[in-house]
PDB file of C-alpha atoms in Angstrom:
ATOM      1  CA  MET A   9      97.739  43.465 137.840  1.00  0.00           C
ATOM      2  CA  SER A  10      94.826  42.739 135.533  1.00  0.00           C
ATOM      3  CA  GLU A  11      92.937  45.629 134.000  1.00  0.00           C
ATOM      4  CA  GLN A  12      89.170  45.984 134.047  1.00  0.00           C
ATOM      5  CA  LYS A  13      87.336  45.084 130.855  1.00  0.00           C
ATOM      6  CA  LYS A  14      84.830  47.479 129.287  1.00  0.00           C
ATOM      7  CA  GLU A  15      83.299  47.636 125.848  1.00  0.00           C
ATOM      8  CA  PRO A  16      83.873  50.500 123.381  1.00  0.00           C
ATOM      9  CA  ASP A  17      80.753  52.315 122.186  1.00  0.00           C
ATOM     10  CA  ASN A  18      81.875  53.968 118.976  1.00  0.00           C
ATOM     11  CA  LEU A  19      84.890  54.689 116.842  1.00  0.00           C
ATOM     12  CA  PHE A  20      86.405  57.873 115.429  1.00  0.00           C
ATOM     13  CA  LEU A  21      88.615  57.523 112.382  1.00  0.00           C
ATOM     14  CA  TYR A  22      90.945  60.236 111.063  1.00  0.00           C
ATOM     15  CA  SER A  23      91.350  60.493 107.294  1.00  0.00           C
ATOM     16  CA  GLU A  24      94.360  62.507 106.082  1.00  0.00           C
ATOM     17  CA  SER A  25      92.760  63.171 102.701  1.00  0.00           C
ATOM     18  CA  THR A  26      89.438  64.489 103.932  1.00  0.00           C
ATOM     19  CA  VAL A  27      90.103  65.234 107.626  1.00  0.00           C
ATOM     20  CA  GLU A  28      86.825  63.729 108.632  1.00  0.00           C
ATOM     21  CA  GLN A  29      85.520  61.470 111.367  1.00  0.00           C
ATOM     22  CA  LYS A  30      83.222  58.549 111.038  1.00  0.00           C
ATOM     23  CA  GLU A  31      81.201  57.073 113.868  1.00  0.00           C
ATOM     24  CA  LEU A  32      80.048  53.502 114.065  1.00  0.00           C
ATOM     25  CA  SER A  33      76.368  53.002 114.650  1.00  0.00           C
ATOM     26  CA  GLU A  34      75.353  52.997 118.299  1.00  0.00           C
ATOM     27  CA  THR A  35      72.963  50.158 117.566  1.00  0.00           C
ATOM     28  CA  LYS A  36      74.863  46.885 117.651  1.00  0.00           C
ATOM     29  CA  THR A  37      73.669  43.346 117.437  1.00  0.00           C
ATOM     30  CA  SER A  38      74.512  40.908 120.198  1.00  0.00           C
ATOM     31  CA  THR A  39      76.855  39.173 117.732  1.00  0.00           C
ATOM     32  CA  GLU A  40      78.809  42.404 117.164  1.00  0.00           C
ATOM     33  CA  LYS A  41      79.049  42.995 120.895  1.00  0.00           C
ATOM     34  CA  LEU A  42      80.375  39.522 121.503  1.00  0.00           C
ATOM     35  CA  ASP A  43      82.879  39.958 118.672  1.00  0.00           C
ATOM     36  CA  THR A  44      84.144  43.252 120.116  1.00  0.00           C
ATOM     37  CA  GLU A  45      84.426  41.829 123.606  1.00  0.00           C
ATOM     38  CA  GLU A  46      86.249  38.793 122.304  1.00  0.00           C
ATOM     39  CA  ASN A  47      88.706  40.613 120.033  1.00  0.00           C
ATOM     40  CA  TYR A  48      89.290  43.762 122.127  1.00  0.00           C
ATOM     41  CA  PRO A  49      88.772  42.782 125.777  1.00  0.00           C
ATOM     42  CA  TYR A  50      90.771  45.761 127.129  1.00  0.00           C
ATOM     43  CA  ALA A  51      89.328  48.401 124.809  1.00  0.00           C
ATOM     44  CA  VAL A  52      88.298  51.810 126.140  1.00  0.00           C
ATOM     45  CA  SER A  53      84.957  53.394 125.349  1.00  0.00           C
ATOM     46  CA  PHE A  54      85.838  56.260 122.993  1.00  0.00           C
ATOM     47  CA  ASP A  55      83.063  58.334 124.543  1.00  0.00           C
ATOM     48  CA  GLU A  56      85.147  58.469 127.704  1.00  0.00           C
ATOM     49  CA  LEU A  57      87.943  60.208 125.813  1.00  0.00           C
ATOM     50  CA  ILE A  58      85.769  62.548 123.784  1.00  0.00           C
ATOM     51  CA  LYS A  59      82.039  62.400 123.149  1.00  0.00           C
ATOM     52  CA  ILE A  60      80.757  64.561 120.315  1.00  0.00           C
ATOM     53  CA  GLU A  61      77.054  64.985 119.664  1.00  0.00           C
ATOM     54  CA  ASP A  62      76.433  66.498 116.247  1.00  0.00           C
ATOM     55  CA  LEU A  63      72.902  67.781 115.792  1.00  0.00           C
ATOM     56  CA  GLY A  64      73.537  68.866 112.210  1.00  0.00           C
ATOM     57  CA  GLY A  65      74.375  72.503 112.917  1.00  0.00           C
ATOM     58  CA  ALA A  66      77.561  74.422 112.283  1.00  0.00           C
ATOM     59  CA  HIS A  67      78.951  73.724 115.728  1.00  0.00           C
ATOM     60  CA  PRO A  68      79.119  70.308 117.426  1.00  0.00           C
ATOM     61  CA  ILE A  69      78.023  69.856 121.004  1.00  0.00           C
ATOM     62  CA  VAL A  70      80.758  68.274 123.088  1.00  0.00           C
ATOM     63  CA  THR A  71      79.171  66.432 125.989  1.00  0.00           C
ATOM     64  CA  GLU A  72      82.394  65.075 127.441  1.00  0.00           C
ATOM     65  CA  GLY A  73      86.118  65.570 126.933  1.00  0.00           C
ATOM     66  CA  ALA A  74      88.647  63.856 129.186  1.00  0.00           C
ATOM     67  CA  THR A  75      91.598  65.605 130.820  1.00  0.00           C
ATOM     68  CA  PHE A  76      94.607  63.648 132.078  1.00  0.00           C
ATOM     69  CA  ASP A  77      96.918  65.093 134.719  1.00  0.00           C
ATOM     70  CA  GLY A  78     100.453  64.060 135.497  1.00  0.00           C
ATOM     71  CA  SER A  79     103.792  65.266 136.743  1.00  0.00           C
ATOM     72  CA  GLY A  80     107.405  64.805 135.803  1.00  0.00           C
ATOM     73  CA  VAL A  81     110.520  66.716 134.862  1.00  0.00           C
ATOM     74  CA  ASN A  82     110.223  68.214 131.362  1.00  0.00           C
ATOM     75  CA  SER A  83     106.924  66.389 130.882  1.00  0.00           C
ATOM     76  CA  PRO A  84     103.533  67.773 129.848  1.00  0.00           C
ATOM     77  CA  ALA A  85     101.353  69.046 132.681  1.00  0.00           C
ATOM     78  CA  LYS A  86      98.178  67.641 131.146  1.00  0.00           C
ATOM     79  CA  PHE A  87      96.477  66.210 128.067  1.00  0.00           C
ATOM     80  CA  GLU A  88      93.029  67.485 127.147  1.00  0.00           C
ATOM     81  CA  PHE A  89      90.737  65.799 124.615  1.00  0.00           C
ATOM     82  CA  ARG A  90      88.263  68.022 122.736  1.00  0.00           C
ATOM     83  CA  VAL A  91      87.107  69.070 119.279  1.00  0.00           C
ATOM     84  CA  SER A  92      89.844  70.433 117.022  1.00  0.00           C
ATOM     85  CA  SER A  93      90.106  74.174 116.418  1.00  0.00           C
ATOM     86  CA  MET A  94      92.240  73.573 113.307  1.00  0.00           C
ATOM     87  CA  VAL A  95      89.600  72.124 111.002  1.00  0.00           C
ATOM     88  CA  SER A  96      85.940  72.831 110.322  1.00  0.00           C
ATOM     89  CA  THR A  97      84.712  69.265 110.708  1.00  0.00           C
ATOM     90  CA  ASN A  98      83.861  67.720 114.070  1.00  0.00           C
ATOM     91  CA  THR A  99      87.286  66.140 114.392  1.00  0.00           C
ATOM     92  CA  PRO A 100      88.606  64.955 117.774  1.00  0.00           C
ATOM     93  CA  ALA A 101      91.920  66.338 118.972  1.00  0.00           C
ATOM     94  CA  VAL A 102      94.253  66.250 121.959  1.00  0.00           C
ATOM     95  CA  TYR A 103      95.789  69.383 123.456  1.00  0.00           C
ATOM     96  CA  ILE A 104      99.181  68.900 125.121  1.00  0.00           C
ATOM     97  CA  TYR A 105      99.964  71.463 127.805  1.00  0.00           C
ATOM     98  CA  PRO A 106     103.652  71.992 128.628  1.00  0.00           C
ATOM     99  CA  ALA A 107     104.574  72.321 132.285  1.00  0.00           C
ATOM    100  CA  GLU A 108     104.109  75.967 133.310  1.00  0.00           C
ATOM    101  CA  MET A 109     107.351  77.841 133.872  1.00  0.00           C
ATOM    102  CA  GLY A 110     106.319  80.998 135.713  1.00  0.00           C
ATOM    103  CA  GLY A 111     103.358  81.674 133.451  1.00  0.00           C
ATOM    104  CA  VAL A 112     100.625  80.221 131.301  1.00  0.00           C
ATOM    105  CA  SER A 113     101.869  77.783 128.684  1.00  0.00           C
ATOM    106  CA  GLU A 114     100.057  77.465 125.362  1.00  0.00           C
ATOM    107  CA  PRO A 115      99.021  73.918 124.400  1.00  0.00           C
ATOM    108  CA  VAL A 116      99.983  72.126 121.198  1.00  0.00           C
ATOM    109  CA  GLU A 117      97.070  70.656 119.270  1.00  0.00           C
ATOM    110  CA  TYR A 118      97.118  67.305 117.478  1.00  0.00           C
ATOM    111  CA  LEU A 119      94.301  65.775 115.485  1.00  0.00           C
ATOM    112  CA  ILE A 120      93.828  62.181 116.610  1.00  0.00           C
ATOM    113  CA  GLY A 121      92.731  58.864 115.222  1.00  0.00           C
ATOM    114  CA  LEU A 122      91.174  56.399 117.659  1.00  0.00           C
ATOM    115  CA  SER A 123      91.227  52.701 116.871  1.00  0.00           C
ATOM    116  CA  ASN A 124      91.219  49.309 118.528  1.00  0.00           C
ATOM    117  CA  LYS A 125      94.023  46.904 117.729  1.00  0.00           C
ATOM    118  CA  PRO A 126      94.831  43.329 118.836  1.00  0.00           C
ATOM    119  CA  THR A 127      95.795  43.088 122.489  1.00  0.00           C
ATOM    120  CA  LYS A 128      99.377  44.039 123.300  1.00  0.00           C
ATOM    121  CA  ILE A 129     101.300  44.313 126.547  1.00  0.00           C
ATOM    122  CA  ILE A 130     103.019  47.566 127.438  1.00  0.00           C
ATOM    123  CA  GLN A 131     105.020  48.647 130.470  1.00  0.00           C
ATOM    124  CA  VAL A 132     104.214  51.895 132.260  1.00  0.00           C
ATOM    125  CA  PHE A 133     105.764  53.910 135.049  1.00  0.00           C
ATOM    126  CA  THR A 134     102.914  54.109 137.562  1.00  0.00           C
ATOM    127  CA  ALA A 135     101.522  57.631 137.909  1.00  0.00           C
ATOM    128  CA  GLY A 136     102.757  59.315 141.075  1.00  0.00           C
ATOM    129  CA  GLY A 137     105.225  56.507 141.758  1.00  0.00           C
ATOM    130  CA  THR A 138     108.998  56.288 141.759  1.00  0.00           C
ATOM    131  CA  TYR A 139     111.366  55.055 139.066  1.00  0.00           C
ATOM    132  CA  ASP A 140     110.899  51.484 140.342  1.00  0.00           C
ATOM    133  CA  ASP A 141     107.084  51.665 140.291  1.00  0.00           C
ATOM    134  CA  ARG A 142     106.318  50.107 136.938  1.00  0.00           C
ATOM    135  CA  ARG A 143     103.879  47.472 135.789  1.00  0.00           C
ATOM    136  CA  GLU A 144     102.619  45.620 132.735  1.00  0.00           C
ATOM    137  CA  VAL A 145      99.295  46.614 131.200  1.00  0.00           C
ATOM    138  CA  LYS A 146      97.219  45.006 128.445  1.00  0.00           C
ATOM    139  CA  VAL A 147      95.814  47.480 125.911  1.00  0.00           C
ATOM    140  CA  ASN A 148      93.679  47.550 122.775  1.00  0.00           C
ATOM    141  CA  THR A 149      92.906  51.235 122.272  1.00  0.00           C
ATOM    142  CA  GLU A 150      95.440  53.306 120.331  1.00  0.00           C
ATOM    143  CA  ILE A 151      95.483  57.082 119.890  1.00  0.00           C
ATOM    144  CA  GLN A 152      97.499  58.215 116.888  1.00  0.00           C
ATOM    145  CA  LEU A 153      98.590  61.850 116.705  1.00  0.00           C
ATOM    146  CA  VAL A 154      98.312  63.710 113.397  1.00  0.00           C
ATOM    147  CA  ARG A 155      99.191  67.376 112.969  1.00  0.00           C
ATOM    148  CA  ALA A 156      98.062  69.903 110.383  1.00  0.00           C
ATOM    149  CA  LYS A 157     101.223  71.127 108.605  1.00  0.00           C
ATOM    150  CA  ALA A 158      99.981  74.695 108.274  1.00  0.00           C
ATOM    151  CA  PHE A 159     100.031  75.065 112.048  1.00  0.00           C
ATOM    152  CA  ASP A 160     103.576  73.812 112.654  1.00  0.00           C
ATOM    153  CA  GLU A 161     105.140  77.244 113.028  1.00  0.00           C
ATOM    154  CA  ALA A 162     102.324  78.667 115.115  1.00  0.00           C
ATOM    155  CA  GLN A 163     102.687  76.292 118.040  1.00  0.00           C
ATOM    156  CA  LYS A 164     105.506  75.786 120.510  1.00  0.00           C
ATOM    157  CA  GLY A 165     106.905  72.675 122.165  1.00  0.00           C
ATOM    158  CA  TYR A 166     106.060  69.000 121.560  1.00  0.00           C
ATOM    159  CA  THR A 167     105.901  69.615 117.808  1.00  0.00           C
ATOM    160  CA  ASN A 168     107.653  66.394 116.776  1.00  0.00           C
ATOM    161  CA  LEU A 169     104.957  63.873 117.730  1.00  0.00           C
ATOM    162  CA  ASP A 170     103.292  63.470 114.334  1.00  0.00           C
ATOM    163  CA  GLY A 171     102.496  59.769 113.921  1.00  0.00           C
ATOM    164  CA  HIS A 172     103.237  58.902 117.550  1.00  0.00           C
ATOM    165  CA  VAL A 173     100.872  56.550 119.377  1.00  0.00           C
ATOM    166  CA  PHE A 174      99.457  56.805 122.905  1.00  0.00           C
ATOM    167  CA  TYR A 175      97.316  54.148 124.627  1.00  0.00           C
ATOM    168  CA  ALA A 176      94.159  54.396 126.721  1.00  0.00           C
ATOM    169  CA  PHE A 177      93.215  51.742 129.264  1.00  0.00           C
ATOM    170  CA  TYR A 178      91.151  51.165 132.394  1.00  0.00           C
ATOM    171  CA  ASN A 179      93.456  50.884 135.390  1.00  0.00           C
ATOM    172  CA  ASN A 180      92.957  48.583 138.368  1.00  0.00           C
ATOM    173  CA  GLN A 181      91.129  51.358 140.232  1.00  0.00           C
ATOM    174  CA  GLY A 182      88.405  51.364 137.586  1.00  0.00           C
ATOM    175  CA  THR A 183      89.381  54.793 136.259  1.00  0.00           C
ATOM    176  CA  LEU A 184      90.886  55.771 132.927  1.00  0.00           C
ATOM    177  CA  SER A 185      94.619  56.040 132.246  1.00  0.00           C
ATOM    178  CA  LEU A 186      96.624  57.415 129.338  1.00  0.00           C
ATOM    179  CA  ALA A 187     100.020  55.925 128.472  1.00  0.00           C
ATOM    180  CA  THR A 188     102.446  58.189 126.611  1.00  0.00           C
ATOM    181  CA  GLU A 189     106.123  58.069 125.799  1.00  0.00           C
ATOM    182  CA  ASN A 190     108.527  59.186 128.507  1.00  0.00           C
ATOM    183  CA  PHE A 191     108.988  62.885 127.784  1.00  0.00           C
ATOM    184  CA  ALA A 192     111.457  63.330 130.639  1.00  0.00           C
ATOM    185  CA  GLY A 193     114.081  61.212 128.889  1.00  0.00           C
ATOM    186  CA  ASN A 194     115.622  60.095 132.170  1.00  0.00           C
ATOM    187  CA  MET A 195     116.101  56.469 131.162  1.00  0.00           C
ATOM    188  CA  LEU A 196     118.825  54.567 132.977  1.00  0.00           C
ATOM    189  CA  THR A 197     118.952  51.559 130.648  1.00  0.00           C
ATOM    190  CA  THR A 198     118.113  50.844 127.012  1.00  0.00           C
ATOM    191  CA  GLU A 199     115.208  48.626 128.080  1.00  0.00           C
ATOM    192  CA  ASP A 200     113.666  51.532 129.963  1.00  0.00           C
ATOM    193  CA  THR A 201     113.125  53.478 126.755  1.00  0.00           C
ATOM    194  CA  GLN A 202     110.148  51.194 126.096  1.00  0.00           C
ATOM    195  CA  VAL A 203     108.493  52.033 129.424  1.00  0.00           C
ATOM    196  CA  LEU A 204     105.683  54.563 128.994  1.00  0.00           C
ATOM    197  CA  MET A 205     104.399  57.257 131.347  1.00  0.00           C
ATOM    198  CA  GLU A 206     100.958  56.994 132.941  1.00  0.00           C
ATOM    199  CA  TYR A 207      98.567  59.928 133.234  1.00  0.00           C
ATOM    200  CA  ILE A 208      95.292  59.616 135.179  1.00  0.00           C
ATOM    201  CA  LYS A 209      91.945  61.011 134.037  1.00  0.00           C
ATOM    202  CA  LYS A 210      90.896  64.021 136.075  1.00  0.00           C
ATOM    203  CA  GLU A 211      87.514  63.490 137.683  1.00  0.00           C
TER     204      GLU A 211
END
C-alpha cells in the first residue's frame, strides 16, 4: 500500500566529536520546499519524533516526544523519544524499554541522529498482525543509534545496537510508524531476516 507523503520541518544531526545537534532554519523558500518534497517524498517531520524548543536557558523545553508501542516475544515493550540524560546539550535520544518480566524494566538510552536519505523500500511485519502479515513500505527518514561508551556498563539489555538504523514513516492510516529490526529472532527463512518490525506511535 502507498504511504502518505508529508514534509519534514527540521533536521537534528548527531556529531560524535562534539555531541551536538543542529537545526535547519524553520524559514524555507518555496524552492527548498519543492526540493525536499521531490527528493524525500516519504520523509517524516522530525518534530513528530521529538520537538525541542530551546529558549537559551540551561534546560530545553520539550514540547513533544513520540512513544511507540508494540508487542512480541523478547521484543521491546516501547520506544520513547526525548532529550538525552547522558549529555548536557539538547541532544535527542531514544529510550528502549524491555518487556516487563514481573516488574519495572529500566530503559536503555541511545543518542540518535535523524537524517533523510534517498527513497528505499523496506519490508515490515505489520504491527499486531501474524507472521504472514507483512508489506512493503517506502521510507526516507533514518534514525541512527549512537551510545555513549561511559554508560555501557550502567545499562542493561539491548546494549549492542550502536550504529543500528531504524526508520520512521507515515503508515496508510495517516499515523506514524517506527520500523526496527526483529528483536524476537524468530525468522523461518534467510529472507525473513530483512523484514523489520513495526511499532505504532501512541496517541
